[in-house]
Amino acid sequence: MKNDLKLIHDNTPIPTDLNKTVEEAIKIGLAKKRGHKGVYKVITSVVACFLVFVTLINTSYAFAQTMTNVPILNKICKVFTFREYEEHDDKKIVNVKIPNISNTNNSELEKRVNYEISKIINEEVEESKIRALEYYDAFIATGGKKEDFSPIEITVDYDIKRLDENIVSFVINKYETLASAYQQFYYYNIDLESGRDLMLKDFFGTNYKNIVARQVKEKLENADESVKQLLFDDVNIEDLINDNTNFYINENKNIVIVFDKYTIAAGAAGRLEFELENN
């Protein structure tokens, strides 16, 4: 049944007048926003439509491809779910979304990034499946009953942090219910004009280590006492700032530094994020 629905979805033609309809809807919405009566209703409607629109872009390849043909929208259609699949059995529950980038006007960039994403996700999922099987075998070997085993959940998803005509920033995350140690995050910050992977020095200059470390220390000084109590005493923040430091770019165009669990604090603190002020 699921395969039949997928076949119908994949073969459903996109209406030829969709571009025109979308453009007309945008013009009408902009005209309404210029009025004074019923402003609240217009804003509510626009927000609701925008949420539906964003959902369609990021879950439907066909819709996203069509949107790239609408002049006013073609600069935001950069990330979409290229493939989504599920696998369920008595040992594991797998839910995977694989993102791709498109419409960058740089085919080499798209090939490189999309290939890398697929490779990373495929390897992560396969490793997780092996761990799930090993855990199941150990459970049975130690006297556990098959019917009492809770399948290991393996989830891969992504989160778009910033998306405009110049920069795309998104994070791919993988979770396993087996243990928090098997959480993985992959950060993508790409300059769409040059096709380069952005680094901290692109935002803070050659002295980025000192600048970033100083801001992080200031954030830690103002952190809640519950977090301060979990911080490690022997950590030098500056030693952790380099070309491989995890970060993303948020909607305010600010850099958000991310330290994984156990990097600067005990595991109870979780992943710690610090929004920095760009120079």
Short mmCIF file of C-alpha atoms in Angstrom, two decimals:
data_model
loop_
_atom_site.label_atom_id
_atom_site.label_comp_id
_atom_site.label_asym_id
_atom_site.label_seq_id
_atom_site.Cartn_x
_atom_site.Cartn_y
_atom_site.Cartn_z
CA MET A 1 0.00 0.00 0.00
CA LYS A 2 2.80 2.38 0.97
CA ASN A 3 4.63 1.66 -2.31
CA ASP A 4 1.44 2.33 -4.28
CA LEU A 5 0.99 5.69 -2.58
CA LYS A 6 4.62 6.59 -3.26
CA LEU A 7 4.19 5.68 -6.93
CA ILE A 8 1.09 7.86 -7.17
CA HIS A 9 2.93 10.72 -5.45
CA ASP A 10 5.99 10.46 -7.70
CA ASN A 11 3.90 10.34 -10.87
CA THR A 12 1.47 13.10 -9.97
CA PRO A 13 1.99 15.93 -12.50
CA ILE A 14 2.57 19.43 -11.17
CA PRO A 15 -0.18 21.81 -12.34
CA THR A 16 1.11 23.95 -15.20
CA ASP A 17 -0.50 27.06 -13.74
CA LEU A 18 1.03 26.61 -10.27
CA ASN A 19 3.71 29.25 -10.80
CA LYS A 20 1.12 31.81 -11.89
CA THR A 21 -1.18 30.92 -8.99
CA VAL A 22 1.60 31.33 -6.43
CA GLU A 23 2.73 34.67 -7.87
CA GLU A 24 -0.84 36.00 -7.88
CA ALA A 25 -1.35 34.86 -4.28
CA ILE A 26 1.81 36.68 -3.22
CA LYS A 27 0.72 39.89 -4.94
CA ILE A 28 -2.71 39.72 -3.28
CA GLY A 29 -1.13 39.09 0.11
CA LEU A 30 1.22 42.05 -0.26
CA ALA A 31 -1.65 44.29 -1.31
CA LYS A 32 -3.71 43.27 1.72
CA LYS A 33 -0.79 43.97 4.05
CA ARG A 34 -0.77 47.57 2.84
CA GLY A 35 -4.32 48.04 4.12
CA HIS A 36 -5.33 49.00 7.65
CA LYS A 37 -8.57 47.08 8.23
CA GLY A 38 -8.33 43.46 9.26
CA VAL A 39 -4.54 43.61 9.62
CA TYR A 40 -4.53 40.97 12.34
CA LYS A 41 -6.50 38.51 10.21
CA VAL A 42 -4.23 39.11 7.23
CA ILE A 43 -1.08 38.55 9.30
CA THR A 44 -2.53 35.37 10.80
CA SER A 45 -3.44 34.07 7.36
CA VAL A 46 -0.03 34.93 5.94
CA VAL A 47 1.75 33.17 8.82
CA ALA A 48 -0.42 30.07 8.41
CA CYS A 49 0.19 29.98 4.66
CA PHE A 50 3.92 30.51 5.17
CA LEU A 51 4.14 27.57 7.57
CA VAL A 52 2.36 25.33 5.07
CA PHE A 53 4.61 26.65 2.30
CA VAL A 54 7.82 25.97 4.25
CA THR A 55 6.60 22.49 5.14
CA LEU A 56 5.91 21.72 1.49
CA ILE A 57 9.31 23.02 0.41
CA ASN A 58 11.17 20.92 2.94
CA THR A 59 9.16 17.71 2.49
CA SER A 60 8.23 17.63 -1.18
CA TYR A 61 10.90 17.48 -3.86
CA ALA A 62 8.38 18.15 -6.66
CA PHE A 63 6.98 21.21 -4.90
CA ALA A 64 10.45 22.55 -4.11
CA GLN A 65 11.53 22.11 -7.73
CA THR A 66 8.46 24.00 -8.92
CA MET A 67 9.07 26.85 -6.49
CA THR A 68 12.52 27.41 -8.00
CA ASN A 69 10.76 28.55 -11.17
CA VAL A 70 8.91 31.35 -9.39
CA PRO A 71 11.17 34.45 -9.64
CA ILE A 72 10.29 35.91 -6.25
CA LEU A 73 10.92 32.60 -4.45
CA ASN A 74 13.77 30.95 -6.30
CA LYS A 75 16.42 32.24 -3.91
CA ILE A 76 15.15 30.39 -0.84
CA CYS A 77 14.64 26.89 -2.23
CA LYS A 78 18.00 25.42 -1.27
CA VAL A 79 17.36 22.50 1.10
CA PHE A 80 14.80 19.71 0.79
CA THR A 81 14.19 16.13 1.85
CA PHE A 82 15.69 14.13 -0.99
CA ARG A 83 14.83 10.76 0.50
CA GLU A 84 12.84 9.56 3.49
CA TYR A 85 12.44 5.96 4.62
CA GLU A 86 11.48 3.76 7.56
CA GLU A 87 12.52 0.27 8.64
CA HIS A 88 10.82 -1.59 11.48
CA ASP A 89 11.54 -5.02 12.94
CA ASP A 90 11.85 -6.62 16.38
CA LYS A 91 15.37 -5.24 16.88
CA LYS A 92 15.21 -1.69 15.56
CA ILE A 93 13.00 1.17 14.42
CA VAL A 94 14.69 3.31 11.79
CA ASN A 95 13.43 6.69 10.60
CA VAL A 96 15.66 8.59 8.20
CA LYS A 97 15.43 11.86 6.30
CA ILE A 98 18.25 12.64 3.87
CA PRO A 99 18.52 16.31 2.87
CA ASN A 100 19.97 17.66 -0.35
CA ILE A 101 20.83 21.17 -1.47
CA SER A 102 19.78 22.50 -4.86
CA ASN A 103 19.32 25.68 -6.88
CA THR A 104 22.76 27.02 -5.90
CA ASN A 105 23.89 27.71 -9.48
CA ASN A 106 26.91 25.58 -8.61
CA SER A 107 26.49 21.98 -9.72
CA GLU A 108 29.89 20.93 -8.38
CA LEU A 109 28.99 22.23 -4.92
CA GLU A 110 25.69 20.37 -4.97
CA LYS A 111 27.33 17.13 -6.08
CA ARG A 112 30.01 17.38 -3.40
CA VAL A 113 27.71 18.23 -0.51
CA ASN A 114 24.89 15.87 -1.49
CA TYR A 115 27.28 12.96 -1.98
CA GLU A 116 28.93 13.65 1.37
CA ILE A 117 25.57 13.86 3.14
CA SER A 118 24.36 10.56 1.68
CA LYS A 119 27.65 8.84 2.52
CA ILE A 120 27.67 10.07 6.11
CA ILE A 121 24.05 9.16 6.77
CA ASN A 122 24.32 5.72 5.17
CA GLU A 123 27.42 4.91 7.24
CA GLU A 124 25.85 6.19 10.46
CA VAL A 125 22.67 4.18 9.93
CA GLU A 126 24.57 0.98 9.12
CA GLU A 127 26.71 1.35 12.25
CA SER A 128 23.57 1.92 14.31
CA LYS A 129 21.94 -1.19 12.88
CA ILE A 130 24.97 -3.25 13.84
CA ARG A 131 24.87 -1.88 17.38
CA ALA A 132 21.16 -2.64 17.63
CA LEU A 133 21.76 -6.25 16.58
CA GLU A 134 24.67 -6.62 19.01
CA TYR A 135 22.58 -5.20 21.84
CA TYR A 136 19.71 -7.56 20.99
CA ASP A 137 22.03 -10.58 20.90
CA ALA A 138 23.53 -9.59 24.26
CA PHE A 139 20.05 -9.15 25.72
CA ILE A 140 19.00 -12.66 24.64
CA ALA A 141 22.35 -14.19 25.66
CA THR A 142 21.95 -12.88 29.20
CA GLY A 143 18.53 -14.45 29.65
CA GLY A 144 16.27 -11.79 28.20
CA LYS A 145 13.10 -12.79 26.38
CA LYS A 146 12.49 -11.77 22.80
CA GLU A 147 9.05 -10.37 23.62
CA ASP A 148 10.53 -8.17 26.35
CA PHE A 149 13.10 -6.48 24.12
CA SER A 150 12.43 -2.85 23.21
CA PRO A 151 13.63 -2.13 19.66
CA ILE A 152 16.41 0.43 19.39
CA GLU A 153 15.17 3.63 17.78
CA ILE A 154 17.46 5.17 15.16
CA THR A 155 16.47 8.59 13.89
CA VAL A 156 18.22 10.82 11.35
CA ASP A 157 16.84 14.27 10.64
CA TYR A 158 18.05 17.76 9.83
CA ASP A 159 17.42 21.30 11.00
CA ILE A 160 17.74 24.34 8.75
CA LYS A 161 19.27 27.17 10.79
CA ARG A 162 19.61 29.88 8.14
CA LEU A 163 18.76 30.02 4.47
CA ASP A 164 19.12 33.03 2.17
CA GLU A 165 20.64 33.96 -1.17
CA ASN A 166 24.16 34.05 0.29
CA ILE A 167 24.41 31.43 3.01
CA VAL A 168 22.90 28.09 3.92
CA SER A 169 23.41 26.71 7.42
CA PHE A 170 21.91 23.42 8.55
CA VAL A 171 22.60 20.59 10.97
CA ILE A 172 22.16 16.85 10.40
CA ASN A 173 21.48 14.94 13.60
CA LYS A 174 21.35 11.26 14.41
CA TYR A 175 19.89 9.85 17.64
CA GLU A 176 19.85 6.38 19.11
CA THR A 177 17.82 5.36 22.14
CA LEU A 178 20.60 2.93 23.07
CA ALA A 179 22.81 5.64 24.61
CA SER A 180 23.45 9.35 24.37
CA ALA A 181 27.02 8.53 23.33
CA TYR A 182 25.60 7.59 19.96
CA GLN A 183 24.23 11.00 19.15
CA GLN A 184 25.99 12.60 16.21
CA PHE A 185 25.72 16.07 14.71
CA TYR A 186 27.10 17.31 11.40
CA TYR A 187 27.24 21.04 10.72
CA TYR A 188 27.06 22.63 7.27
CA ASN A 189 27.76 26.34 6.78
CA ILE A 190 28.18 27.15 3.11
CA ASP A 191 28.92 30.35 1.22
CA LEU A 192 26.66 29.90 -1.81
CA GLU A 193 28.50 32.49 -3.89
CA SER A 194 31.93 30.86 -3.64
CA GLY A 195 30.85 27.33 -2.75
CA ARG A 196 33.21 27.33 0.25
CA ASP A 197 32.59 25.81 3.65
CA LEU A 198 32.57 28.74 6.05
CA MET A 199 34.81 28.78 9.12
CA LEU A 200 34.97 30.94 12.22
CA LYS A 201 37.82 33.05 10.83
CA ASP A 202 35.55 34.10 7.97
CA PHE A 203 33.43 35.94 10.54
CA PHE A 204 35.93 36.95 13.23
CA GLY A 205 39.19 37.33 11.30
CA THR A 206 42.62 35.82 11.94
CA ASN A 207 42.34 36.49 15.67
CA TYR A 208 39.14 34.44 15.85
CA LYS A 209 40.38 32.10 18.59
CA ASN A 210 40.83 34.90 21.11
CA ILE A 211 37.63 36.69 20.08
CA VAL A 212 35.43 33.60 20.24
CA ALA A 213 37.01 32.30 23.46
CA ARG A 214 36.50 35.66 25.18
CA GLN A 215 32.82 35.77 24.25
CA VAL A 216 32.25 32.18 25.36
CA LYS A 217 33.92 32.89 28.72
CA GLU A 218 31.67 35.92 29.19
CA LYS A 219 28.61 33.77 28.47
CA LEU A 220 29.78 31.17 30.97
CA GLU A 221 30.28 33.82 33.66
CA ASN A 222 26.63 34.82 33.22
CA ALA A 223 25.33 31.25 33.00
CA ASP A 224 22.91 29.76 35.52
CA GLU A 225 24.47 28.35 38.67
CA SER A 226 23.11 24.93 37.73
CA VAL A 227 25.33 25.01 34.63
CA LYS A 228 28.36 26.52 36.37
CA GLN A 229 28.38 23.69 38.89
CA LEU A 230 28.77 21.17 36.07
CA LEU A 231 31.65 22.89 34.27
CA PHE A 232 35.04 21.19 34.22
CA ASP A 233 37.77 23.12 36.04
CA ASP A 234 40.66 22.22 33.78
CA VAL A 235 39.18 23.28 30.42
CA ASN A 236 40.89 25.99 28.37
CA ILE A 237 38.20 27.33 26.03
CA GLU A 238 40.74 28.79 23.61
CA ASP A 239 42.22 25.31 23.05
CA LEU A 240 38.80 24.16 21.82
CA ILE A 241 38.40 26.91 19.23
CA ASN A 242 39.79 25.94 15.82
CA ASP A 243 38.80 25.29 12.21
CA ASN A 244 36.84 22.20 13.30
CA THR A 245 34.80 23.84 16.06
CA ASN A 246 31.08 23.12 15.66
CA PHE A 247 28.86 26.09 14.91
CA TYR A 248 25.85 27.20 12.93
CA ILE A 249 24.43 30.51 11.75
CA ASN A 250 21.05 31.47 13.15
CA GLU A 251 18.25 33.64 11.76
CA ASN A 252 19.85 36.73 13.33
CA LYS A 253 22.97 36.06 11.24
CA ASN A 254 24.87 35.37 14.44
CA ILE A 255 27.29 32.53 15.01
CA VAL A 256 26.23 29.91 17.56
CA ILE A 257 29.11 27.87 18.97
CA VAL A 258 28.20 24.33 20.03
CA PHE A 259 30.08 22.17 22.53
CA ASP A 260 29.02 18.53 22.64
CA LYS A 261 28.29 16.75 25.91
CA TYR A 262 31.34 16.12 28.10
CA THR A 263 33.44 18.70 26.22
CA ILE A 264 33.41 21.50 28.79
CA ALA A 265 30.97 20.15 31.37
CA ALA A 266 29.51 16.99 32.86
CA GLY A 267 27.00 15.09 30.76
CA ALA A 268 24.05 16.43 32.75
CA ALA A 269 24.69 19.85 31.21
CA GLY A 270 23.93 18.46 27.75
CA ARG A 271 25.13 20.18 24.61
CA LEU A 272 25.97 23.79 25.35
CA GLU A 273 25.34 26.53 22.78
CA PHE A 274 26.56 30.12 22.85
CA GLU A 275 25.30 32.82 20.51
CA LEU A 276 28.12 35.22 19.65
CA GLU A 277 28.16 38.78 18.41
CA ASN A 278 29.73 39.00 14.97
CA ASN A 279 32.27 41.72 14.29
#
